């Protein structure tokens, strides 16, 4: 157990003072979402084990339309696993994952494909196809699923790349190996945006980036929320990012969500874990 | 959070390995089945097939030519030593022809392609697995079996028989070189001797030499083994870059053993069906 705690504390930017946290929240200024009655994504009492290794132990979390929820946790806490569950890439050992009221865990292959049409995933190391150019990576979904004339595809690729602040002319013909870390993440986001999903899942979008690039990616996440109205689940171990971009934050620790609430609530929380995580 | 496995007694260890073996076997055949299914149903990724044919098939031509050449030459050389004692050097063509067309052509070709293309397939898919590109495919509604495995499967099925024919022909030519240059046989004598061996086991439907049927059906099986085994190892890769190396090695070792074992059983089957 203590191993996990060490990892959690060890995860980078940990000494975060109250004052800085407040400043980060203002700086980000995540727009508050329009509230609606039913959550868009709802995790109910999720269990997940690999063999006898319990990764998630009864997780419940709701995500409402238009908001950005950050799931904070150390390395190996099960953050990526949660996103893979939401996408239906793996099945839980117990509990439900409702997306628009439909259970991903019991969905058929066809239903899953349908559900995934409304989701975009930004992978940790971008997961760009290394044999394809930036253009073909971003166009991938359209080439696979939509029978559009190539000019239309090119127009949408351009639009996507501009949305993530990349210059299409400069990057379209490059291969992923020729991109910097920050650019890869941007292309990964552009690829996830191309089919205009209403849900974006980000797996540690700022990991491995320098502080300046981290900020620009944070700003990008905020911009997408503001301009496209997407609902985002961002898993991260970077508490600064979480304060900047999250409407709500959930803290994943030892297989459980030990805290969830707004960043303000998190700062005021007397919960020991949160205190320790923050100080 | 690492939960240590309780120390395993030998019996429990054997039990858990057996269970693991059964699990892998089931998944292996599932992959085979899904590949066959993906071959005959849409969507089919023709462009990816072309790329794979080029990389697995065309890319292997060089090494199978070298393999065939030296194999044919050494077979001629070795058999010359034996046959000279009986003054039977005219049978060298028979020996070279029979052993390459029936056994060495298919098997050596398959082993060389395993070493070259099989390891490449496993490493490529393994790298895609550990960098989450396979997940990205799934996420974007593309079946990795159709997109990645089927083109490699079909490419191997097409390439292996053709490569085997090249190996056979080059090996026979290699034998010819030695026969003519070192053993003073004539071209004509050697080639007639090669041909007579093909007639020896009889014909299927009157015209197709049995040796040919067996020599070209084996590569089909070997091609399937190479593709499925390598893809299986690639897709099951875990544990980062190190895992990719392990996947490549595992793919080569396992394919090679499967090829040699399958060769034995296929030979047995062909002898039982056609020759006895
Ligand atoms: N396919 C798998 N098989 C076994 N264990 C896994 C698998 N995927 C993840 N794990 C384990 O589950 C835990 C959570 O992994 P993950 O969700 O990737 O953590 P992170 O929070 O760093 O993203 C880790 O301890 C990891 O070793
Ligand atoms: Mg992760």
XYZ file of N, CA and C in Angstrom, chain B residues 38-229:
576
model
N -12.077 -12.945 -42.150
C -11.790 -11.613 -42.670
C -11.294 -11.638 -44.110
N -10.742 -12.787 -44.525
C -10.246 -12.901 -45.897
C -11.394 -12.978 -46.896
N -12.472 -13.622 -46.472
C -13.555 -13.870 -47.430
C -14.737 -12.922 -47.275
N -14.655 -11.992 -46.285
C -15.748 -11.032 -46.138
C -15.193 -9.613 -46.210
N -16.082 -8.655 -46.495
C -15.677 -7.266 -46.554
C -15.731 -6.643 -45.164
N -15.048 -5.522 -44.891
C -14.154 -4.818 -45.818
C -12.797 -5.510 -45.933
N -12.217 -5.416 -47.111
C -10.910 -6.008 -47.335
C -9.938 -4.882 -47.683
N -8.783 -4.908 -47.051
C -7.833 -3.815 -47.248
C -6.819 -4.154 -48.339
N -7.219 -3.917 -49.589
C -6.391 -4.283 -50.733
C -5.047 -3.576 -50.758
N -5.071 -2.286 -50.399
C -3.827 -1.528 -50.440
C -2.822 -2.088 -49.440
N -3.318 -2.444 -48.264
C -2.429 -3.010 -47.252
C -1.881 -4.357 -47.707
N -2.722 -5.116 -48.430
C -2.255 -6.394 -48.958
C -1.092 -6.172 -49.923
N -1.242 -5.182 -50.792
C -0.179 -4.912 -51.758
C 1.125 -4.572 -51.039
N 1.018 -3.746 -50.009
C 2.219 -3.375 -49.244
C 2.869 -4.615 -48.630
N 2.047 -5.496 -48.078
C 2.582 -6.685 -47.421
C 3.176 -7.666 -48.430
N 2.492 -7.799 -49.573
C 3.031 -8.688 -50.619
C 4.423 -8.221 -51.010
N 4.559 -6.911 -51.110
C 5.849 -6.364 -51.473
C 6.872 -6.648 -50.378
N 6.489 -6.404 -49.139
C 7.484 -6.534 -48.079
C 7.778 -7.998 -47.734
N 6.733 -8.826 -47.662
C 6.960 -10.229 -47.300
C 7.437 -11.035 -48.509
N 6.786 -10.818 -49.649
C 7.078 -11.630 -50.833
C 8.293 -11.150 -51.582
N 8.162 -9.972 -52.192
C 9.258 -9.443 -52.996
C 10.511 -9.270 -52.128
N 10.289 -8.798 -50.907
C 11.420 -8.558 -50.014
C 12.196 -9.811 -49.659
N 11.575 -10.980 -49.796
C 12.265 -12.214 -49.405
C 12.944 -12.913 -50.578
N 12.747 -12.390 -51.782
C 13.275 -13.090 -52.949
C 14.795 -13.268 -52.839
N 15.474 -12.215 -52.438
C 16.932 -12.274 -52.323
C 17.411 -13.413 -51.435
N 16.844 -13.484 -50.231
C 17.358 -14.508 -49.321
C 16.963 -15.913 -49.760
N 15.807 -16.074 -50.408
C 15.483 -17.451 -50.811
C 16.346 -17.868 -52.008
N 16.750 -16.912 -52.817
C 17.661 -17.276 -53.917
C 18.988 -17.782 -53.343
N 19.515 -17.044 -52.389
C 20.775 -17.477 -51.772
C 20.600 -18.825 -51.082
N 19.491 -18.960 -50.362
C 19.230 -20.216 -49.660
C 19.188 -21.373 -50.650
N 18.417 -21.190 -51.713
C 18.267 -22.258 -52.706
C 19.597 -22.600 -53.356
N 20.337 -21.573 -53.725
C 21.595 -21.796 -54.438
C 22.561 -22.648 -53.613
N 22.788 -22.222 -52.373
C 23.771 -22.941 -51.560
C 23.269 -24.314 -51.161
N 21.965 -24.433 -50.943
C 21.416 -25.738 -50.594
C 21.597 -26.713 -51.748
N 21.257 -26.286 -52.947
C 21.413 -27.150 -54.113
C 22.878 -27.544 -54.303
N 23.747 -26.569 -54.140
C 25.164 -26.850 -54.349
C 25.692 -27.850 -53.326
N 25.324 -27.634 -52.068
C 25.878 -28.511 -51.042
C 25.282 -29.909 -51.158
N 24.000 -29.984 -51.564
C 23.395 -31.306 -51.759
C 24.142 -32.075 -52.840
N 24.454 -31.382 -53.928
C 25.172 -32.041 -55.015
C 26.542 -32.499 -54.547
N 27.188 -31.638 -53.825
C 28.531 -31.947 -53.345
C 28.532 -33.152 -52.412
N 27.612 -33.112 -51.438
C 27.524 -34.206 -50.475
C 27.189 -35.527 -51.161
N 26.200 -35.486 -52.024
C 25.784 -36.750 -52.624
C 26.854 -37.275 -53.582
N 27.632 -36.359 -54.145
C 28.693 -36.793 -55.045
C 29.679 -37.703 -54.326
N 29.982 -37.309 -53.093
C 30.941 -38.113 -52.319
C 30.443 -39.542 -52.177
N 29.175 -39.688 -51.831
C 28.598 -41.015 -51.643
C 28.520 -41.781 -52.964
N 27.975 -41.085 -53.963
C 27.616 -41.795 -55.182
C 28.809 -42.172 -56.036
N 29.882 -41.412 -55.847
C 31.073 -41.740 -56.619
C 31.530 -43.160 -56.335
N 31.379 -43.537 -55.075
C 31.811 -44.884 -54.684
C 31.111 -45.960 -55.498
N 29.851 -45.665 -55.898
C 29.109 -46.659 -56.680
C 29.079 -46.306 -58.159
N 29.819 -45.272 -58.509
C 29.776 -44.821 -59.904
C 28.409 -44.358 -60.301
N 27.696 -43.768 -59.347
C 26.289 -43.436 -59.599
C 26.053 -41.943 -59.648
N 27.062 -41.168 -60.057
C 26.901 -39.712 -60.025
C 25.760 -39.227 -60.903
N 25.305 -40.025 -61.857
C 24.186 -39.547 -62.680
C 22.903 -39.426 -61.868
N 22.881 -39.994 -60.685
C 21.669 -39.868 -59.870
C 21.648 -38.607 -59.014
N 22.685 -37.793 -59.153
C 22.744 -36.582 -58.334
C 21.535 -35.678 -58.579
N 21.134 -35.546 -59.811
C 19.961 -34.732 -60.139
C 18.739 -35.234 -59.402
N 18.604 -36.558 -59.357
C 17.461 -37.142 -58.645
C 17.467 -36.743 -57.193
N 18.642 -36.874 -56.607
C 18.718 -36.592 -55.183
C 18.437 -35.126 -54.882
N 19.095 -34.264 -55.662
C 18.865 -32.827 -55.445
C 17.397 -32.487 -55.689
N 16.841 -32.971 -56.790
C 15.451 -32.661 -57.129
C 14.496 -33.154 -56.057
N 14.639 -34.425 -55.689
C 13.703 -34.998 -54.734
C 13.772 -34.284 -53.393
N 14.990 -34.091 -52.878
C 15.032 -33.511 -51.536
C 14.594 -32.048 -51.524
N 14.888 -31.298 -52.594
C 14.420 -29.909 -52.539
C 12.924 -29.809 -52.760
N 12.409 -30.418 -53.792
C 10.992 -30.232 -54.087
C 10.120 -30.768 -52.954
N 10.515 -31.926 -52.402
C 9.661 -32.502 -51.367
C 9.837 -31.838 -50.020
N 11.065 -31.610 -49.619
C 11.284 -31.177 -48.247
C 11.988 -29.834 -48.093
N 13.219 -29.793 -48.606
C 14.046 -28.646 -48.248
C 13.521 -27.341 -48.819
N 12.986 -27.386 -50.026
C 12.444 -26.162 -50.619
C 11.397 -25.539 -49.711
N 10.293 -26.275 -49.465
C 9.250 -25.703 -48.607
C 9.756 -25.324 -47.211
N 10.510 -26.236 -46.589
C 10.872 -25.996 -45.191
C 11.885 -24.852 -45.062
N 12.946 -24.909 -45.881
C 13.944 -23.846 -45.757
C 13.365 -22.486 -46.125
N 12.535 -22.458 -47.163
C 11.896 -21.184 -47.527
C 11.093 -20.654 -46.351
N 10.283 -21.537 -45.765
C 9.438 -21.102 -44.649
C 10.299 -20.614 -43.485
N 11.379 -21.325 -43.204
C 12.219 -20.900 -42.075
C 12.887 -19.553 -42.354
N 13.343 -19.380 -43.607
C 13.973 -18.098 -43.926
C 12.963 -16.955 -43.852
N 11.751 -17.191 -44.369
C 10.735 -16.135 -44.317
C 10.339 -15.857 -42.861
N 10.308 -16.916 -42.049
C 10.026 -16.698 -40.627
C 11.066 -15.767 -40.021
N 12.329 -16.067 -40.284
C 13.392 -15.273 -39.687
C 13.342 -13.830 -40.145
N 13.012 -13.653 -41.400
C 13.030 -12.293 -41.928
C 11.693 -11.575 -41.724
N 10.627 -12.142 -42.286
C 9.346 -11.438 -42.255
C 8.584 -11.687 -40.955
N 8.661 -12.914 -40.427
C 7.909 -13.228 -39.205
C 8.333 -12.343 -38.049
N 9.652 -12.227 -37.870
C 10.121 -11.374 -36.777
C 9.712 -9.932 -37.037
N 9.755 -9.529 -38.313
C 9.355 -8.158 -38.646
C 7.894 -7.897 -38.323
N 7.036 -8.861 -38.679
C 5.603 -8.708 -38.400
C 5.373 -8.587 -36.894
N 5.997 -9.509 -36.143
C 5.783 -9.493 -34.693
C 6.289 -8.187 -34.087
N 7.447 -7.724 -34.549
C 7.999 -6.492 -33.986
C 7.127 -5.296 -34.355
N 6.654 -5.284 -35.595
C 5.852 -4.138 -36.034
C 4.522 -4.071 -35.261
N 3.816 -5.209 -35.219
C 2.549 -5.209 -34.493
C 2.785 -5.015 -32.999
N 3.904 -5.567 -32.497
C 4.233 -5.385 -31.081
C 4.445 -3.922 -30.758
N 5.174 -3.236 -31.636
C 5.398 -1.806 -31.410
C 4.076 -1.058 -31.467
N 3.210 -1.462 -32.392
C 1.899 -0.815 -32.483
C 1.074 -1.078 -31.230
N 1.240 -2.262 -30.675
C 0.501 -2.587 -29.456
C 0.983 -1.731 -28.286
N 2.320 -1.684 -28.073
C 2.791 -0.982 -26.872
C 2.686 0.536 -27.014
N 2.583 1.047 -28.235
C 2.378 2.490 -28.375
C 0.896 2.817 -28.560
N 0.047 1.848 -28.263
C -1.415 2.034 -28.260
C -2.005 2.297 -29.643
N -1.251 2.005 -30.704
C -1.837 2.202 -32.036
C -2.938 1.190 -32.309
N -2.813 -0.007 -31.708
C -3.864 -1.012 -31.877
C -5.148 -0.528 -31.201
N -4.985 0.051 -29.997
C -6.151 0.616 -29.316
C -6.753 1.743 -30.138
N -5.857 2.533 -30.755
C -6.363 3.652 -31.563
C -7.212 3.121 -32.713
N -6.780 2.033 -33.342
C -7.583 1.433 -34.420
C -8.957 1.044 -33.900
N -8.971 0.298 -32.793
C -10.235 -0.126 -32.205
C -11.123 1.055 -31.891
N -10.512 2.075 -31.290
C -11.265 3.253 -30.898
C -11.921 3.916 -32.100
N -11.202 3.865 -33.233
C -11.767 4.516 -34.417
C -12.601 3.542 -35.247
N -13.020 2.474 -34.614
C -13.945 1.571 -35.277
C -13.341 0.728 -36.385
N -12.033 0.491 -36.303
C -11.388 -0.349 -37.312
C -10.887 -1.622 -36.631
N -11.259 -2.757 -37.199
C -10.875 -4.031 -36.620
C -9.402 -4.332 -36.944
N -8.532 -4.401 -35.931
C -7.106 -4.626 -36.204
C -6.859 -5.951 -36.930
N -7.739 -6.932 -36.722
C -7.530 -8.199 -37.423
C -7.691 -7.995 -38.927
N -8.741 -7.286 -39.299
C -8.936 -7.031 -40.736
C -7.861 -6.120 -41.295
N -7.530 -5.080 -40.549
C -6.623 -4.066 -41.064
C -5.173 -4.566 -41.077
N -4.788 -5.333 -40.065
C -3.377 -5.699 -39.926
C -3.097 -7.172 -40.194
N -3.931 -8.043 -39.637
C -3.625 -9.470 -39.726
C -3.986 -10.038 -41.096
N -5.201 -9.744 -41.555
C -5.645 -10.349 -42.818
C -4.696 -10.041 -43.988
N -4.274 -8.783 -44.176
C -3.349 -8.538 -45.295
C -2.047 -9.344 -45.174
N -1.544 -9.523 -43.965
C -0.308 -10.290 -43.777
C -0.556 -11.777 -44.002
N -1.721 -12.231 -43.560
C -2.121 -13.628 -43.736
C -2.210 -13.958 -45.230
N -2.956 -13.152 -45.954
C -3.134 -13.417 -47.382
C -1.791 -13.284 -48.119
N -1.011 -12.276 -47.739
C 0.292 -12.096 -48.383
C 1.162 -13.324 -48.180
N 1.156 -13.892 -46.985
C 1.958 -15.092 -46.722
C 1.424 -16.272 -47.532
N 0.091 -16.420 -47.605
C -0.480 -17.531 -48.370
C -0.076 -17.443 -49.840
N -0.012 -16.226 -50.365
C 0.364 -16.081 -51.773
C 1.875 -16.214 -51.946
N 2.613 -15.579 -51.039
C 4.059 -15.479 -51.232
C 4.782 -16.802 -51.018
N 4.376 -17.573 -50.015
C 5.151 -18.754 -49.676
C 5.253 -19.769 -50.816
N 4.118 -20.134 -51.474
C 4.254 -21.076 -52.596
C 5.152 -20.520 -53.708
N 5.005 -19.234 -54.002
C 5.821 -18.663 -55.076
C 7.300 -18.644 -54.694
N 7.576 -18.257 -53.473
C 8.971 -18.234 -53.017
C 9.550 -19.644 -53.027
N 8.694 -20.619 -52.660
C 9.164 -21.997 -52.640
C 9.545 -22.452 -54.048
N 8.744 -22.057 -55.033
C 9.085 -22.422 -56.411
C 10.449 -21.836 -56.777
N 10.676 -20.591 -56.372
C 11.977 -19.974 -56.651
C 13.102 -20.765 -55.982
N 12.915 -21.085 -54.704
C 13.947 -21.847 -54.001
C 14.225 -23.157 -54.725
N 13.158 -23.880 -55.090
C 13.302 -25.166 -55.772
C 14.126 -25.003 -57.051
N 13.697 -24.031 -57.860
C 14.375 -23.868 -59.152
C 15.839 -23.494 -58.961
N 16.098 -22.572 -58.049
C 17.480 -22.132 -57.830
C 18.313 -23.276 -57.260
N 17.716 -24.074 -56.368
C 18.459 -25.191 -55.780
C 18.826 -26.194 -56.873
N 17.877 -26.469 -57.747
C 18.162 -27.402 -58.836
C 19.271 -26.835 -59.723
N 19.212 -25.529 -59.914
C 20.256 -24.876 -60.696
C 21.602 -24.950 -59.974
N 21.580 -24.750 -58.653
C 22.821 -24.835 -57.870
C 23.440 -26.218 -57.997
N 22.583 -27.238 -57.918
C 23.061 -28.612 -58.080
C 23.672 -28.802 -59.459
N 23.012 -28.195 -60.442
C 23.491 -28.299 -61.818
C 24.900 -27.720 -61.955
N 25.080 -26.555 -61.338
C 26.401 -25.910 -61.380
C 27.487 -26.859 -60.914
N 27.252 -27.450 -59.738
C 28.259 -28.356 -59.176
C 28.409 -29.586 -60.059
N 27.252 -30.120 -60.509
C 27.297 -31.330 -61.328
C 28.121 -31.099 -62.593
N 27.907 -29.974 -63.223
C 28.592 -29.715 -64.482
C 30.039 -29.290 -64.257
N 30.226 -28.353 -63.329
C 31.568 -27.789 -63.152
C 32.506 -28.745 -62.422
N 31.995 -29.363 -61.356
C 32.903 -30.148 -60.529
C 32.854 -31.638 -60.843
N 31.684 -32.117 -61.305
C 31.535 -33.558 -61.426
C 31.462 -34.034 -62.873
N 31.621 -33.076 -63.810
C 31.673 -33.407 -65.222
C 30.450 -34.129 -65.752
N 29.266 -33.848 -65.164
C 28.043 -34.367 -65.773
C 27.604 -33.409 -66.862
N 26.761 -33.895 -67.786
C 26.248 -32.948 -68.785
C 24.932 -32.374 -68.284
N 24.594 -31.204 -68.817
C 23.345 -30.530 -68.497
C 22.174 -31.475 -68.698
N 22.205 -32.141 -69.835
C 21.119 -33.011 -70.223
C 20.906 -34.160 -69.240
N 21.987 -34.817 -68.895
C 21.905 -35.950 -67.972
C 21.316 -35.520 -66.634
N 21.841 -34.389 -66.156
C 21.403 -33.881 -64.850
C 19.919 -33.571 -64.876
N 19.470 -32.850 -65.908
C 18.076 -32.430 -65.939
C 17.140 -33.624 -66.103
N 17.578 -34.593 -66.869
C 16.718 -35.762 -67.046
C 16.577 -36.500 -65.718
N 17.657 -36.504 -64.998
C 17.641 -37.162 -63.689
C 16.717 -36.416 -62.716
N 16.750 -35.079 -62.791
C 15.836 -34.292 -61.953
C 14.392 -34.623 -62.309
N 14.126 -34.659 -63.610
C 12.753 -34.886 -64.034
C 12.256 -36.270 -63.618
N 13.105 -37.240 -63.737
C 12.650 -38.604 -63.447
C 12.219 -38.756 -61.999
N 12.814 -37.958 -61.136
C 12.417 -38.085 -59.742
C 11.014 -37.550 -59.516
N 10.645 -36.519 -60.303
C 9.311 -35.958 -60.139
C 8.247 -36.937 -60.615
N 8.606 -37.755 -61.593
C 7.652 -38.727 -62.121
C 7.513 -39.920 -61.185
N 8.511 -40.089 -60.340
C 8.622 -41.318 -59.576
C 7.449 -41.598 -58.639
N 6.952 -40.543 -57.992
C 5.875 -40.752 -57.032
C 4.508 -40.756 -57.690
N 4.464 -40.683 -59.005
C 3.185 -40.752 -59.695
C 2.547 -39.386 -59.846
N 1.364 -39.387 -60.468
C 0.699 -38.132 -60.826
C -0.689 -38.072 -60.240
N -1.116 -36.851 -59.955
C -2.489 -36.641 -59.531
C -3.245 -36.186 -60.768
N -4.438 -36.745 -61.022
C -5.213 -36.401 -62.227
C -4.362 -36.556 -63.482
N -3.513 -37.518 -63.490
C -2.656 -37.893 -64.624
C -1.493 -36.950 -64.935
N -1.651 -35.644 -64.707
C -0.604 -34.727 -65.172
C 0.187 -34.042 -64.068
N -0.414 -33.909 -62.883
C 0.258 -33.125 -61.848
C 1.083 -34.061 -60.963
N 2.410 -33.904 -60.971
C 3.226 -34.791 -60.148
C 2.865 -34.648 -58.669
N 2.745 -35.781 -57.987
C 2.414 -35.763 -56.563
C 3.412 -34.916 -55.780
N 4.665 -35.033 -56.167
C 5.691 -34.262 -55.473
C 5.402 -32.765 -55.521
N 4.827 -32.365 -56.638
C 4.499 -30.968 -56.816
C 3.355 -30.572 -55.898
N 2.350 -31.444 -55.842
C 1.204 -31.176 -54.971
C 1.682 -31.024 -53.536
N 2.499 -31.974 -53.121
C 2.957 -31.921 -51.741
C 3.886 -30.730 -51.543
N 4.758 -30.497 -52.508
C 5.723 -29.406 -52.383
C 5.081 -28.042 -52.381
N 3.877 -27.923 -52.962
C 3.240 -26.610 -52.990
C 2.054 -26.479 -52.036
N 1.600 -27.612 -51.463
C 0.557 -27.454 -50.450
C 1.196 -27.134 -49.112
N 2.365 -27.695 -48.883
C 3.049 -27.379 -47.627
C 3.253 -25.876 -47.434
N 3.762 -25.159 -48.436
C 3.975 -23.718 -48.205
C 2.714 -22.970 -47.830
N 1.542 -23.451 -48.291
C 0.305 -22.797 -47.883
C 0.133 -22.882 -46.368
N 0.343 -24.081 -45.853
C 0.223 -24.249 -44.403
C 1.301 -23.431 -43.677
N 2.521 -23.492 -44.207
C 3.608 -22.758 -43.551
C 3.328 -21.257 -43.563
N 2.783 -20.776 -44.680
C 2.457 -19.351 -44.763
C 1.459 -18.963 -43.689
N 0.430 -19.799 -43.534
C -0.570 -19.516 -42.501
C 0.078 -19.513 -41.122
N 0.958 -20.489 -40.887
C 1.619 -20.565 -39.581
C 2.436 -19.300 -39.312
N 3.230 -18.888 -40.300
C 4.083 -17.707 -40.110
C 3.229 -16.481 -39.797
N 2.194 -16.276 -40.609
C 1.388 -15.062 -40.434
C 0.672 -15.066 -39.088
N -0.022 -16.156 -38.800
C -0.834 -16.159 -37.580
C 0.049 -16.129 -36.331
N 1.118 -16.932 -36.336
C 1.983 -16.954 -35.155
C 2.614 -15.582 -34.907
